[in-house]
Amino acid sequence: MTLFHGVAVVTGAGGTGIGAAVAKAFAAAGCERIAITDINETSIEQTRATISSAHPKTQLLVETGNIADDKFAETFINKVVSQFGRVDYAVNCAGVLGQSLRSAETPIEEFDRINNINYRGCWLSSRAELKQMVKQDPLPSHDPERPPQRGAVVNIASQLGIVSRPTAPSYCASKSAVIGMTRADAIDYSQDGIRVNCVCPGVIETPMIMKETEVRERITPAMEIAPMKRMGKPAEVADAVLFLCSTQASFVQGHAMVVDGGYITV
Ligand SMILES: NC(=O)c1ccc[n+]([C@@H]2O[C@H](COP(=O)([O-])OP(=O)(O)OC[C@H]3O[C@@H](n4cnc5c(N)ncnc54)[C@H](O)[C@@H]3O)[C@@H](O)[C@H]2O)c1
């Protein structure tokens, strides 16, 4: 028996990062209608191939696009609804780290790029998802004692939306904004039977962290501070995301769930 009878949508789902792990986890958990998108055509194709070969029954909608583009989020969600009929679990994962700079050295273009993807892009995506969710009939819970669920949004913020670190003012602020937006949407959409939460990952072994030596070196001190003293795996974040999407999280609303090996507790 799957917890995921509905339709899942994942942005930033290309390659081997958190979004790809979330899409794969939905398929492994028995979700049979999944829409994935990424700006990178090659990496989203990689996710499609992995899911299709491991879970041939899963129906996939795959789109390439830029979530910072005003029109893309609406177009994408319209395609999801015309193919699958609804949007039940929406996971907004697309994001960038940006350059390592203090504020005075940060070009305005770099500030705008980071915020346009991480914050505004997340808002554009969740806005399009919420527009659809409010219109659809709720699905029954796995537990007849609990209310049905009209939809669940999970935004991917960061531990750096809660605490900060050197030379990342634009990134930290973009992720704090995601947490604030999540709480505000949770308040506004409770009346519709929609839950809105976010996950705040710590240092996770994804291309964002691993692809550049400079980033890996910058991140190493964070792992020494974190009590668990290791990087997290994308699948460990995906498990938290799926819990928040499921009706097992029926009373979890506006939460920023930290998945960081204890980093922010120190
Ligand atoms: N890896 C970490 O340590 C970590 C920690 C905290 C938060 N996060 C957040 O998790 C999310 C996923 O990051 P990840 O670590 O898996 O990195 P990643 O680079 O593997 O994944 C990010 C994905 O977003 C896509 N993307 C970037 N800009 C886009 C755009 N404009 N439109 C559409 N797609 C776009 C990329 O192509 C990529 O596939 C991000 O929001 C990131 O900020 C990551």
Coordinates of C-alpha atoms and ligand atoms in Angstrom, one line a residue:
M1 CA 0.0 0.0 0.0
T2 CA 1.5 3.3 -1.1
L3 CA 1.1 6.6 0.9
F4 CA 1.5 8.4 -2.5
H5 CA -1.7 7.8 -4.6
G6 CA -1.4 11.3 -6.0
V7 CA 0.8 13.3 -8.3
A8 CA 4.3 14.4 -7.4
V9 CA 6.1 17.4 -8.8
V10 CA 9.8 18.0 -8.3
T11 CA 11.9 21.0 -9.5
G12 CA 15.7 20.9 -9.7
A13 CA 15.3 17.1 -10.2
G14 CA 18.2 16.6 -12.6
G15 CA 21.4 14.6 -12.0
T16 CA 22.4 13.2 -8.6
G17 CA 21.3 16.0 -6.2
I18 CA 18.5 16.3 -3.7
G19 CA 15.8 16.8 -6.2
A20 CA 16.8 13.7 -8.1
A21 CA 16.9 11.7 -4.9
V22 CA 13.4 13.0 -4.0
A23 CA 12.0 12.0 -7.5
K24 CA 13.6 8.5 -7.1
A25 CA 12.2 8.2 -3.6
F26 CA 8.7 9.0 -4.7
A27 CA 9.0 6.3 -7.4
A28 CA 10.4 3.8 -4.9
A29 CA 7.5 4.6 -2.5
G30 CA 5.0 3.6 -5.2
C31 CA 4.0 7.1 -6.6
E32 CA 3.1 6.3 -10.2
R33 CA 2.7 9.8 -11.6
I34 CA 5.7 12.0 -11.2
A35 CA 6.6 15.3 -13.0
I36 CA 10.2 16.4 -12.9
T37 CA 11.9 19.5 -14.2
D38 CA 15.4 21.1 -14.3
I39 CA 17.2 23.7 -16.3
N40 CA 19.8 21.1 -17.4
E41 CA 18.5 18.9 -20.2
T42 CA 21.2 16.2 -19.9
S43 CA 20.8 15.8 -16.1
I44 CA 17.0 15.6 -16.1
E45 CA 17.3 13.0 -18.8
Q46 CA 19.6 11.1 -16.5
T47 CA 16.9 11.1 -13.7
R48 CA 14.3 10.0 -16.2
A49 CA 16.5 7.1 -17.3
T50 CA 17.2 6.0 -13.7
I51 CA 13.6 6.0 -12.7
S52 CA 12.3 4.4 -15.9
S53 CA 14.6 1.5 -15.6
A54 CA 14.1 0.9 -11.8
H55 CA 10.3 1.6 -11.9
P56 CA 8.9 0.9 -15.3
K57 CA 5.3 1.4 -14.1
T58 CA 6.0 5.0 -13.1
Q59 CA 4.5 7.6 -15.5
L60 CA 6.9 10.5 -15.9
L61 CA 6.5 14.0 -17.3
V62 CA 9.8 15.5 -18.0
E63 CA 10.3 19.2 -18.8
T64 CA 13.4 21.4 -19.2
G65 CA 13.1 25.0 -18.1
N66 CA 14.3 27.9 -15.9
I67 CA 12.3 28.2 -12.7
A68 CA 13.4 31.9 -12.5
D69 CA 11.5 32.6 -15.7
D70 CA 8.1 34.2 -14.9
K71 CA 6.2 32.1 -17.4
F72 CA 7.8 28.7 -16.9
A73 CA 6.3 27.6 -13.6
E74 CA 2.8 28.2 -14.8
T75 CA 3.4 26.5 -18.2
F76 CA 5.0 23.5 -16.4
I77 CA 2.2 23.1 -13.9
N78 CA -0.5 23.4 -16.6
K79 CA 1.3 20.6 -18.5
V80 CA 1.3 18.5 -15.3
V81 CA -2.4 19.1 -14.8
S82 CA -3.3 18.3 -18.4
Q83 CA -1.3 15.0 -18.3
F84 CA -2.0 13.9 -14.7
G85 CA -5.0 15.8 -13.6
R86 CA -3.7 17.3 -10.4
V87 CA -0.7 18.2 -8.2
D88 CA -0.5 16.6 -4.7
Y89 CA 3.1 16.7 -3.6
A90 CA 5.1 19.6 -4.8
V91 CA 8.8 19.7 -3.9
N92 CA 10.7 22.9 -4.9
C93 CA 14.3 22.0 -5.0
A94 CA 16.0 24.0 -7.7
G95 CA 18.7 26.2 -6.4
V96 CA 22.2 27.6 -6.7
L97 CA 25.0 28.3 -4.3
G98 CA 26.5 31.3 -6.0
Q99 CA 29.9 32.9 -5.6
S100 CA 31.6 33.1 -2.2
L101 CA 31.8 36.8 -1.5
R102 CA 31.1 39.4 1.2
S103 CA 28.3 41.8 0.6
A104 CA 30.5 44.8 -0.4
E105 CA 32.2 42.7 -3.1
T106 CA 29.0 41.0 -4.4
P107 CA 27.9 42.3 -7.8
I108 CA 24.2 43.2 -8.0
E109 CA 23.8 40.7 -10.8
E110 CA 25.0 37.9 -8.6
F111 CA 22.7 38.9 -5.8
D112 CA 19.8 39.0 -8.2
R113 CA 20.7 35.7 -9.9
I114 CA 20.8 33.8 -6.5
N115 CA 17.6 35.4 -5.3
N116 CA 15.8 35.0 -8.6
I117 CA 16.5 31.2 -8.5
N118 CA 16.4 30.4 -4.8
Y119 CA 13.7 32.7 -3.5
R120 CA 11.7 34.1 -6.4
G121 CA 11.9 30.9 -8.4
C122 CA 10.7 28.9 -5.4
W123 CA 7.9 31.4 -4.9
L124 CA 6.9 31.2 -8.6
S125 CA 6.8 27.4 -8.4
S126 CA 4.9 27.2 -5.2
R127 CA 2.5 29.9 -6.4
A128 CA 1.6 27.9 -9.6
E129 CA 1.3 24.7 -7.5
L130 CA -0.9 26.3 -4.8
K131 CA -3.2 27.8 -7.6
Q132 CA -3.8 24.2 -8.8
M133 CA -4.1 22.6 -5.3
V134 CA -6.9 25.0 -4.1
K135 CA -9.0 24.0 -7.1
Q136 CA -8.8 20.2 -6.7
D137 CA -10.7 17.7 -4.6
P138 CA -8.7 16.4 -1.6
L139 CA -7.4 12.9 -1.5
P140 CA -8.3 10.6 1.4
S141 CA -5.7 10.1 4.2
H142 CA -4.0 6.7 4.7
D143 CA -5.8 6.9 8.1
P144 CA -9.6 7.3 8.0
E145 CA -9.4 9.1 11.3
R146 CA -7.5 12.0 9.8
P147 CA -8.7 14.7 7.4
P148 CA -8.2 14.3 3.7
Q149 CA -5.4 16.3 2.1
R150 CA -5.8 18.7 -0.8
G151 CA -2.0 19.1 -1.3
A152 CA 1.4 19.4 0.3
V153 CA 4.2 21.7 -0.7
V154 CA 7.7 21.2 0.5
N155 CA 10.3 23.9 -0.2
I156 CA 14.0 23.2 0.0
A157 CA 15.6 25.9 2.1
S158 CA 18.9 25.3 4.0
Q159 CA 20.5 25.2 7.4
L160 CA 22.0 28.5 6.1
G161 CA 18.5 30.0 6.2
I162 CA 18.6 29.6 10.0
V163 CA 22.3 30.2 10.8
S164 CA 24.8 32.0 8.6
R165 CA 28.4 31.4 7.5
P166 CA 31.1 33.6 6.0
T167 CA 30.9 35.0 2.5
A168 CA 27.4 33.8 1.7
P169 CA 25.0 36.8 2.4
S170 CA 22.9 36.4 -0.8
Y171 CA 22.5 32.6 -0.4
C172 CA 21.8 32.8 3.3
A173 CA 19.2 35.5 2.8
S174 CA 17.6 33.7 -0.1
K175 CA 17.1 30.6 2.1
S176 CA 15.8 32.6 5.1
A177 CA 13.3 34.1 2.6
V178 CA 12.2 30.5 1.7
I179 CA 11.6 29.7 5.3
G180 CA 9.6 32.9 5.8
M181 CA 7.5 32.3 2.7
T182 CA 6.8 28.7 3.8
R183 CA 5.5 29.9 7.2
A184 CA 3.3 32.6 5.6
D185 CA 1.8 30.1 3.0
A186 CA 1.2 27.6 5.7
I187 CA -0.9 30.1 7.5
D188 CA -2.8 31.2 4.4
Y189 CA -3.5 27.7 3.0
S190 CA -4.4 25.7 6.2
Q191 CA -8.0 26.6 5.5
D192 CA -7.8 24.8 2.2
G193 CA -6.5 21.5 3.5
I194 CA -3.0 22.2 2.1
R195 CA 0.2 21.9 4.2
V196 CA 3.3 23.9 3.4
N197 CA 6.6 23.0 5.0
C198 CA 10.3 23.3 4.2
V199 CA 13.4 21.1 4.7
C200 CA 16.7 22.7 5.7
P201 CA 19.5 20.4 4.7
G202 CA 23.0 20.7 6.1
V203 CA 26.0 19.8 4.0
I204 CA 24.8 17.1 1.6
E205 CA 26.9 15.2 -0.9
T206 CA 25.6 16.6 -4.1
P207 CA 27.1 18.2 -7.2
M208 CA 26.5 21.6 -5.7
I209 CA 29.1 20.8 -3.0
M210 CA 31.3 18.2 -4.7
K211 CA 31.9 19.6 -8.2
E212 CA 34.3 22.4 -7.2
T213 CA 37.4 22.0 -5.0
E214 CA 37.0 25.6 -3.7
V215 CA 33.4 24.8 -2.5
R216 CA 34.4 21.5 -0.9
E217 CA 37.3 23.3 1.0
R218 CA 35.0 26.1 2.1
I219 CA 32.4 23.6 3.4
T220 CA 34.9 21.3 5.3
P221 CA 34.9 23.4 8.5
A222 CA 31.1 23.0 8.7
M223 CA 31.5 19.2 8.8
E224 CA 34.0 19.5 11.7
I225 CA 31.5 21.6 13.7
A226 CA 28.5 19.2 13.0
P227 CA 28.2 16.6 15.8
M228 CA 27.7 13.8 13.2
K229 CA 30.9 14.9 11.4
R230 CA 30.0 13.8 7.9
M231 CA 28.1 14.9 4.9
G232 CA 24.5 13.9 4.5
K233 CA 23.3 11.8 1.6
P234 CA 20.6 13.1 -0.8
A235 CA 18.5 10.1 0.1
E236 CA 18.5 11.2 3.8
V237 CA 17.0 14.5 2.8
A238 CA 14.5 12.8 0.5
D239 CA 13.2 10.7 3.3
A240 CA 12.3 13.9 5.3
V241 CA 10.7 15.4 2.2
L242 CA 8.5 12.4 1.6
F243 CA 7.4 12.3 5.3
L244 CA 6.3 16.0 5.0
C245 CA 4.4 15.3 1.8
S246 CA 2.6 12.2 3.2
T247 CA -0.5 12.2 5.3
Q248 CA 1.6 10.8 8.1
A249 CA 2.6 14.5 8.5
S250 CA -1.1 15.5 8.7
F251 CA -0.6 17.9 11.7
V252 CA 2.8 19.3 10.6
Q253 CA 2.3 22.8 9.2
G254 CA 4.7 25.7 8.5
H255 CA 7.7 23.7 9.8
A256 CA 11.3 24.1 8.9
M257 CA 12.7 20.6 9.3
V258 CA 16.4 20.6 9.8
V259 CA 18.3 17.6 8.3
D260 CA 21.9 18.6 9.1
G261 CA 23.6 16.0 11.4
G262 CA 23.1 18.4 14.3
Y263 CA 25.1 21.3 12.9
I264 CA 22.7 24.1 14.1
T265 CA 22.5 22.7 17.6
V266 CA 26.2 23.4 18.4
Ligands
LIG1 N1 23.9 20.2 -1.1 C1 23.8 20.9 0.0 O1 24.7 20.8 0.9 C2 22.6 21.7 0.3 C3 22.4 22.2 1.6 C4 21.3 23.0 1.9 C5 20.4 23.3 0.9 N2 20.6 22.8 -0.4 C6 19.6 23.1 -1.4 O2 19.1 21.9 -1.9 C7 18.6 22.2 -3.2 C8 19.2 21.2 -4.2 O3 20.6 21.4 -4.3 P1 21.6 20.2 -4.5 O4 22.6 20.2 -3.4 O5 20.9 18.9 -4.8 O6 22.4 20.7 -5.8 P2 22.4 20.3 -7.3 O7 23.2 21.4 -8.0 O8 22.7 18.9 -7.5 O9 20.8 20.5 -7.7 C9 20.2 21.7 -8.0 C10 19.5 21.5 -9.3 O10 18.8 22.7 -9.5 C11 18.9 23.0 -10.9 N3 18.8 24.4 -11.2 C12 19.6 25.4 -10.9 N4 19.1 26.6 -11.4 C13 17.9 26.3 -11.9 C14 16.9 27.1 -12.6 N5 17.1 28.4 -12.8 N6 15.8 26.5 -13.1 C15 15.7 25.1 -12.9 N7 16.6 24.3 -12.3 C16 17.7 24.9 -11.8 C17 20.3 22.5 -11.3 O11 20.5 22.2 -12.7 C18 20.4 21.2 -10.4 O12 20.0 20.1 -11.1 C19 19.0 23.6 -3.6 O13 17.9 24.5 -3.4 C20 20.1 23.9 -2.6 O14 20.2 25.3 -2.3 C21 21.7 22.0 -0.7

